mmCIF file of C-alpha atoms in Angstrom:
data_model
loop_
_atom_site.group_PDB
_atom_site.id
_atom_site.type_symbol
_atom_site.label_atom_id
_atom_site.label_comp_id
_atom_site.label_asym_id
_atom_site.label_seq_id
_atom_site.Cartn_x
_atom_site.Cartn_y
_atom_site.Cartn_z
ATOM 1 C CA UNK A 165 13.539 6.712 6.528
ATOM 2 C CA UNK A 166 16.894 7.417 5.180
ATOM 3 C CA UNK A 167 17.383 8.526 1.589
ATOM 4 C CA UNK A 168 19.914 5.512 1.004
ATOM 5 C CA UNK A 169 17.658 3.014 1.901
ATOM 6 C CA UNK A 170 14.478 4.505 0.475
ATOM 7 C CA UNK A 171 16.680 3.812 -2.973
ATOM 8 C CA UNK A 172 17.199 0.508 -1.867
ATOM 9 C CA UNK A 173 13.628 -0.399 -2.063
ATOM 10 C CA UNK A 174 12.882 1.989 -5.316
ATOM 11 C CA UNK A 175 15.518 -0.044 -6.710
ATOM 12 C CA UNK A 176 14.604 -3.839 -5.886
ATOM 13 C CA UNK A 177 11.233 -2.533 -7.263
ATOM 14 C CA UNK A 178 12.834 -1.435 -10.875
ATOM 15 C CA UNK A 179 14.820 -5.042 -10.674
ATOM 16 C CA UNK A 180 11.243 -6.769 -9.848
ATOM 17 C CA UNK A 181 9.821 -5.034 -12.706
ATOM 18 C CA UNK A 182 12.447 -5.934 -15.256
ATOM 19 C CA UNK A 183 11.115 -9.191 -14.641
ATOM 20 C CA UNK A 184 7.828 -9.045 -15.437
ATOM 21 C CA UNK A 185 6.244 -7.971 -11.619
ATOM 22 C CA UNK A 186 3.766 -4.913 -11.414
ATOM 23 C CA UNK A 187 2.920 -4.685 -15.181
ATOM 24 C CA UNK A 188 -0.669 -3.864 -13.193
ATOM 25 C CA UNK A 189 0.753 -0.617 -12.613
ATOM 26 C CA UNK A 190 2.743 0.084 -15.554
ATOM 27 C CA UNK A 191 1.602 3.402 -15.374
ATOM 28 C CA UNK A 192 3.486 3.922 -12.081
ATOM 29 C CA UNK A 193 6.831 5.150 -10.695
ATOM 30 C CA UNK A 194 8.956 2.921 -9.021
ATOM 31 C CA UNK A 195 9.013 5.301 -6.043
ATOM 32 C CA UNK A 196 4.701 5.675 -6.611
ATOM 33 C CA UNK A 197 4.539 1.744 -6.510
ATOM 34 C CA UNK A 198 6.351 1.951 -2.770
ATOM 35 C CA UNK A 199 3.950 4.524 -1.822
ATOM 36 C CA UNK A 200 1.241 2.791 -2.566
ATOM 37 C CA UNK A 201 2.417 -0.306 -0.557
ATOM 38 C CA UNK A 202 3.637 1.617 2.017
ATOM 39 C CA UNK A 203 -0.102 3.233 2.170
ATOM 40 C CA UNK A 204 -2.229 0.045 1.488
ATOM 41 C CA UNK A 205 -3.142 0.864 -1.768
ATOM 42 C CA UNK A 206 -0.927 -2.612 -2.722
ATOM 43 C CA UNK A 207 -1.541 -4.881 -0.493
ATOM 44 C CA UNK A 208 -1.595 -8.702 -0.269
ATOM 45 C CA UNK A 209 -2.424 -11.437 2.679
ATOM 46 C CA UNK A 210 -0.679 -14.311 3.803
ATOM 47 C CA UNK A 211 -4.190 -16.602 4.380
ATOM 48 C CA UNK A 212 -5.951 -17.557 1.995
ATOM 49 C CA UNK A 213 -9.315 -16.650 3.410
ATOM 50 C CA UNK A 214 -8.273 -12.840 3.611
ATOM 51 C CA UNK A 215 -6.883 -13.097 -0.042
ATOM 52 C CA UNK A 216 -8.031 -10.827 -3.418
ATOM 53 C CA UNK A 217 -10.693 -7.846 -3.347
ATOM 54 C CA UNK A 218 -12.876 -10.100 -1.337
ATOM 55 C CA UNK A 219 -10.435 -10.109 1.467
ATOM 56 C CA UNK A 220 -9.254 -7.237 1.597
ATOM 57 C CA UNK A 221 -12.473 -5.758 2.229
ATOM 58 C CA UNK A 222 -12.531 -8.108 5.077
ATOM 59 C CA UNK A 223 -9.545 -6.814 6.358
ATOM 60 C CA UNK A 224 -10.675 -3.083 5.832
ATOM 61 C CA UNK A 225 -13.597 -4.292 7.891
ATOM 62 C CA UNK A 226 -12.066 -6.049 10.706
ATOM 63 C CA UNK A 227 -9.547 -3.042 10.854
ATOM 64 C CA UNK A 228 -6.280 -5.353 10.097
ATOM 65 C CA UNK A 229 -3.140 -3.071 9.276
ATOM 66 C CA UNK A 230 -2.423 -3.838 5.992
ATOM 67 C CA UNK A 231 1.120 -5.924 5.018
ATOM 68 C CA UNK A 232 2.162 -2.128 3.413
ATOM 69 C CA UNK A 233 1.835 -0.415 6.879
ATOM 70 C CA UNK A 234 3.516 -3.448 8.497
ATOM 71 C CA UNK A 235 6.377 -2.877 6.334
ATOM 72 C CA UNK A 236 6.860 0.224 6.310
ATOM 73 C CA UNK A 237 6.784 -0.069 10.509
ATOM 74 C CA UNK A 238 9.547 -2.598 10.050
ATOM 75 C CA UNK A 239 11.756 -0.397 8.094
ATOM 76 C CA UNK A 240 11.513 2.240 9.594
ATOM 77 C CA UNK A 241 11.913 0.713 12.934
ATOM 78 C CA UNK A 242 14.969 -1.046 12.088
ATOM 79 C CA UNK A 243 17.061 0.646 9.213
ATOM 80 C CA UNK A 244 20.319 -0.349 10.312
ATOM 81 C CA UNK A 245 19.314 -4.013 9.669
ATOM 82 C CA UNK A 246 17.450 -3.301 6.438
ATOM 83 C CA UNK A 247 20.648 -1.185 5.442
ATOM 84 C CA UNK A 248 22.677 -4.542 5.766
ATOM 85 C CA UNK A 249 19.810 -7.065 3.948
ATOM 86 C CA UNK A 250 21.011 -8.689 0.428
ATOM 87 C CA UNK A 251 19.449 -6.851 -2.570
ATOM 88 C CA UNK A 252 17.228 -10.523 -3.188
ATOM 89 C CA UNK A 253 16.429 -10.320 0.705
ATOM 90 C CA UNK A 254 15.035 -6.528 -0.151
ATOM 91 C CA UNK A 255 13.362 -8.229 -3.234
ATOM 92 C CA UNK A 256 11.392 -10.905 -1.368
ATOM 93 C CA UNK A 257 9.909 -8.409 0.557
ATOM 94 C CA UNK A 258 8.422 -6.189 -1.937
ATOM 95 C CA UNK A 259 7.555 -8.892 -4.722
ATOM 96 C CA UNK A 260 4.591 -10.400 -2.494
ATOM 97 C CA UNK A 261 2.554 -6.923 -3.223
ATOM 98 C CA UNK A 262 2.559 -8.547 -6.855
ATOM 99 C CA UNK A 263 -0.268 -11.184 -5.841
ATOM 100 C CA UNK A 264 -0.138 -12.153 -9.814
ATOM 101 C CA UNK A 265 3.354 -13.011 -9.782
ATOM 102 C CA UNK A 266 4.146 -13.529 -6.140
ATOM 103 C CA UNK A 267 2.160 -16.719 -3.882
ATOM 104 C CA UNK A 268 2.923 -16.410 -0.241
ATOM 105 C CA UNK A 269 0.985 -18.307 2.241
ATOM 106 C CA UNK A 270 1.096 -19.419 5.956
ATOM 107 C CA UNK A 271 2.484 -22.233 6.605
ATOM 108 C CA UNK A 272 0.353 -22.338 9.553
ATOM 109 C CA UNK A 273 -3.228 -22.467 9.203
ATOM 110 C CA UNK A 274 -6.554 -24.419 10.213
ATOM 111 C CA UNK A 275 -7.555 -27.035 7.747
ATOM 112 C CA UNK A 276 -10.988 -26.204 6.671
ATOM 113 C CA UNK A 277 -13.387 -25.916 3.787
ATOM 114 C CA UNK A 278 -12.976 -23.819 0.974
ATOM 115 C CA UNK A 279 -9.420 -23.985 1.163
ATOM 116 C CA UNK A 280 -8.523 -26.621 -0.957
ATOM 117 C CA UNK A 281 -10.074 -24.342 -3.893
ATOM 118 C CA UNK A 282 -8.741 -21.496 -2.808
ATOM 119 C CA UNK A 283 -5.128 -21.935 -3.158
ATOM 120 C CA UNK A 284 -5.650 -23.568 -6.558
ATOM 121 C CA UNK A 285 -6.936 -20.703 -7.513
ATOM 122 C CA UNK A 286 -3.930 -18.545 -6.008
ATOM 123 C CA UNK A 287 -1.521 -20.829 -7.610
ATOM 124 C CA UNK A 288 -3.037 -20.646 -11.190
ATOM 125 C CA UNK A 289 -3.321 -16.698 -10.339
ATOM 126 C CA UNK A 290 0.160 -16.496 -10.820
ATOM 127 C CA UNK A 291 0.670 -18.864 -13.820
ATOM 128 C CA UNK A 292 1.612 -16.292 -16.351
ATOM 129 C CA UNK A 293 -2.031 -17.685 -17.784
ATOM 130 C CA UNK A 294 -0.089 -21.327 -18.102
ATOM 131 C CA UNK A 295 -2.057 -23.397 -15.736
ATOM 132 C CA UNK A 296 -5.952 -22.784 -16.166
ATOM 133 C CA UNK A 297 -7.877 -25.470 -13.995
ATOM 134 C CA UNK A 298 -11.633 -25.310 -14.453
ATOM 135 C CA UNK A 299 -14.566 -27.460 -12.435
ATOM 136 C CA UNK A 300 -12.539 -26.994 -9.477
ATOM 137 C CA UNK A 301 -14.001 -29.105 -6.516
ATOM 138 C CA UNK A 302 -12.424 -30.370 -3.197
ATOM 139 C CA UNK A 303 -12.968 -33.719 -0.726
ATOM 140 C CA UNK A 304 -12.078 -33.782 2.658
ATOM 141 C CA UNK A 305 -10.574 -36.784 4.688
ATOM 142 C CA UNK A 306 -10.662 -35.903 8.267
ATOM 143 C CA UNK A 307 -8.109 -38.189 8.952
ATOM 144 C CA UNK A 308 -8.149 -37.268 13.045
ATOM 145 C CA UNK A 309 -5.543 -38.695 14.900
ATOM 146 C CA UNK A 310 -2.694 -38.138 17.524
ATOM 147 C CA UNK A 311 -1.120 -35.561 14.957
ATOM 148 C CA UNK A 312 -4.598 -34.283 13.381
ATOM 149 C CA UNK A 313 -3.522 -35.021 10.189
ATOM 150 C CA UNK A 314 -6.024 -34.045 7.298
ATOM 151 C CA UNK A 315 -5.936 -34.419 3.605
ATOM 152 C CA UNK A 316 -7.580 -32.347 1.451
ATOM 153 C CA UNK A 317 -7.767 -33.024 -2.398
ATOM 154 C CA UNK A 318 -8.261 -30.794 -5.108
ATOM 155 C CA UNK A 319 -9.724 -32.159 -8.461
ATOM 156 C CA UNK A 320 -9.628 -29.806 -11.785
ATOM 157 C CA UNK A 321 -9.906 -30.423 -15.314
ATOM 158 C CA UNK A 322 -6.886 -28.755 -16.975
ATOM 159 C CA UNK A 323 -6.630 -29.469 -20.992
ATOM 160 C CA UNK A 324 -9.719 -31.657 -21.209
ATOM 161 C CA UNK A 325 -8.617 -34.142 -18.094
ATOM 162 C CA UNK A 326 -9.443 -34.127 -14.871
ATOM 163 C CA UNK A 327 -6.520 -34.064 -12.430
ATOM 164 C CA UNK A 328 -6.277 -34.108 -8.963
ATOM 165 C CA UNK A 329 -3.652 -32.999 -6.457
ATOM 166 C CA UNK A 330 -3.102 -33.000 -2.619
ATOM 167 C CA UNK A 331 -2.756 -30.859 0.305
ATOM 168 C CA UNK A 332 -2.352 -32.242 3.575
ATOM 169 C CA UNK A 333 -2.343 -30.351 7.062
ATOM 170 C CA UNK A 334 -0.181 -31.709 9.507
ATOM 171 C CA UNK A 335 -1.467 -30.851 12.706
ATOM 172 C CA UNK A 336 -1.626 -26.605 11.691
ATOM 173 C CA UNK A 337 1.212 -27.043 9.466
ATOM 174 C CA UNK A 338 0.587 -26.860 5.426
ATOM 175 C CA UNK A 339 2.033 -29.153 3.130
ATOM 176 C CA UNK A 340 1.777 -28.237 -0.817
ATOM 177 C CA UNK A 341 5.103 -29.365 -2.350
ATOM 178 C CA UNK A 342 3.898 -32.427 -3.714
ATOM 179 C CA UNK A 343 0.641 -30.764 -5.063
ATOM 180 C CA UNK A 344 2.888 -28.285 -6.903
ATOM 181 C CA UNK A 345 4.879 -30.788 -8.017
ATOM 182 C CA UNK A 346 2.410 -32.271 -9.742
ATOM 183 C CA UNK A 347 1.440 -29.125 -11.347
ATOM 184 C CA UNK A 348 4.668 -28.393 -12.470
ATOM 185 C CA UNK A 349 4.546 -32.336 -14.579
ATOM 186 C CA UNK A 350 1.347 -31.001 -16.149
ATOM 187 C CA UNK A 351 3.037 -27.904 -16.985
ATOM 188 C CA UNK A 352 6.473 -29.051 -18.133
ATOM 189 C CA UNK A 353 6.304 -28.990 -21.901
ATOM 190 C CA UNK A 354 5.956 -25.041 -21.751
ATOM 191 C CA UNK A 355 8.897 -24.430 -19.705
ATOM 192 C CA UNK A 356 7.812 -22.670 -17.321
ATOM 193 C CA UNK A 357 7.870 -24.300 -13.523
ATOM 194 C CA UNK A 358 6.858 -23.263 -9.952
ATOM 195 C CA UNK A 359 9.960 -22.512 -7.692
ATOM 196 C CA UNK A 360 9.925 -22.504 -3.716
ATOM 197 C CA UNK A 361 11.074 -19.564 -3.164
ATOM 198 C CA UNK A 362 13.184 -19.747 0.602
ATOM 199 C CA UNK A 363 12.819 -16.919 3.061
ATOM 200 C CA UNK A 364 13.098 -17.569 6.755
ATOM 201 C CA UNK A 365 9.673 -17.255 8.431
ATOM 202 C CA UNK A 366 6.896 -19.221 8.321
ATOM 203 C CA UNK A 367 5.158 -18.657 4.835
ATOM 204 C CA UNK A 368 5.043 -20.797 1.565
ATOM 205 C CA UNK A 369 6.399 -18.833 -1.255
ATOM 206 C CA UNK A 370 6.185 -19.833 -5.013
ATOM 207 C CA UNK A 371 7.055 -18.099 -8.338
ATOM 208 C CA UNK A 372 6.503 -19.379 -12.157
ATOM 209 C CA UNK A 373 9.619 -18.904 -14.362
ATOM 210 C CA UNK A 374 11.227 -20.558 -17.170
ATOM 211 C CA UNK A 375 14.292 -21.548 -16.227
ATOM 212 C CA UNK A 376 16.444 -18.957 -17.644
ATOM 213 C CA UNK A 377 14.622 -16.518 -15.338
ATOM 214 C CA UNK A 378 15.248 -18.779 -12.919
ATOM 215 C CA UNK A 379 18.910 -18.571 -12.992
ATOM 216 C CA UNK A 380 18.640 -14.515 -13.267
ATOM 217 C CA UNK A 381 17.404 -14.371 -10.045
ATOM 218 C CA UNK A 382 19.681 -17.149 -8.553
ATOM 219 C CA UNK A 383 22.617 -14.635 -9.830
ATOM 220 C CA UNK A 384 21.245 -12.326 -8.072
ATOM 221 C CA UNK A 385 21.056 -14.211 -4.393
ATOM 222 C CA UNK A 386 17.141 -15.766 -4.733
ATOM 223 C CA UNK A 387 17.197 -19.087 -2.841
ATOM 224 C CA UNK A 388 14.798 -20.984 -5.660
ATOM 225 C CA UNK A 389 14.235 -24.951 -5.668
ATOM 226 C CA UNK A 390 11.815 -26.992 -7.190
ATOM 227 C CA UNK A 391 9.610 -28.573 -4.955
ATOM 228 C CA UNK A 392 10.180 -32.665 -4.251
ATOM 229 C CA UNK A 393 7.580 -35.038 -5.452
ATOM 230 C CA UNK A 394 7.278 -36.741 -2.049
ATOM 231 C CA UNK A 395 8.176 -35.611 1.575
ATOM 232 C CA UNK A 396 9.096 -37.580 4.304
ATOM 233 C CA UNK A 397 6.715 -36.201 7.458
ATOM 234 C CA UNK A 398 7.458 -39.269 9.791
#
């Protein structure tokens, strides 16, 4: 890997910790952080099912490279292209490995039990300890049809009320906006908010930030949105 570009990523990772990702390893380098993605050591999943300590002792198991290895492949595979990426493009692709901070998820993914619960829990993971849902339970509507739509909603109690919120699988394809718009009206008098974060693949990506933060990272060429209470699938 070239020098240049090896700075490149050290340096999206100083940027990512001057706002608040990796405090885990606060007793790290920088350059020791990168090592230990590029190595596994700081890894993450994009399903849910393969997600936190749990998982990736699954994926130790079943022998699946870790997202660290896959990067690291990628980069060094095609350095001319990395060499030309935006600093924020460089960003998004090392702030996943902070699964506090970061939530990434496939857009793509079988409907089934457990899941509901799980990405609650992945979204309150990286609340900055602002959303704390308790009695977490989920009820399925298999709502078969031509499309295989299925709705699957989440209820919590979150400061002494119980709440409830909605994902909804299109065919394979996830839908959360609405359910973390929702959150983000429970949430609003601290001033934090989730933001979509955009990157062009298939994954959900959200972040919590007040909206100062928010702007930083806009500044610095982070496609952010809030998401919309309602979308129009038809």
């Amino acid at each position: 890997m070239k020098t240049e570009l090896k700075k490149r990523l050290i340096n999206s990772i100083d940027f990512l910790r001057e706002t608040g990702f990796f405090k885990d390893h606060s007793n790290l380098s920088s350059e020791e952080i990168l090592e230990k993605i590029f190595n596994g050591e700081i890894d993450f999943s994009v399903l849910w099912y393969l997600d936190g300590e749990e998982g990736m002792r699954k994926r130790r198991e079943w022998r699946i490279k870790s997202s660290g290895t896959i990067l690291k492949e990628h980069v060094v595979k095609y350095e001319e292209e990395y060499m030309k990426k935006s600093d924020a493009e460089i960003d998004c692709e090392l702030a996943p490995f902070d699964t506090k901070r970061f939530f990434i998820e496939s857009s793509e993914i079988e409907a089934v039990k457990g899941m509901g619960i799980a990405l609650i829990k992945k979204l309150a993971r990286i609340s900055r300890g602002i959303f704390n849902p308790t009695d977490v339970r989920e009820e399925w509507n298999w709502r078969y049809n031509v499309r295989g739509d299925v709705r699957c909603r989440v209820f919590f109690k979150f400061r002494e009320k119980e709440h409830y919120v909605d994902f909804t699988s299109y065919g394979q394809a996830l839908v959360m906006e609405p359910a973390v718009w929702k959150i983000n009206e429970l949430i609003k008098d601290t001033r934090y908010q989730y933001y979509s974060v955009f990157i062009p693949d298939l994954w959900i990506n959200y972040v919590v930030l007040t909206e100062e933060e928010a702007e930083k990272l806009k500044e610095r060429g982070w496609k952010l949105s809030l998401p919309p209470e309602r979308l129009n699938l038809d």
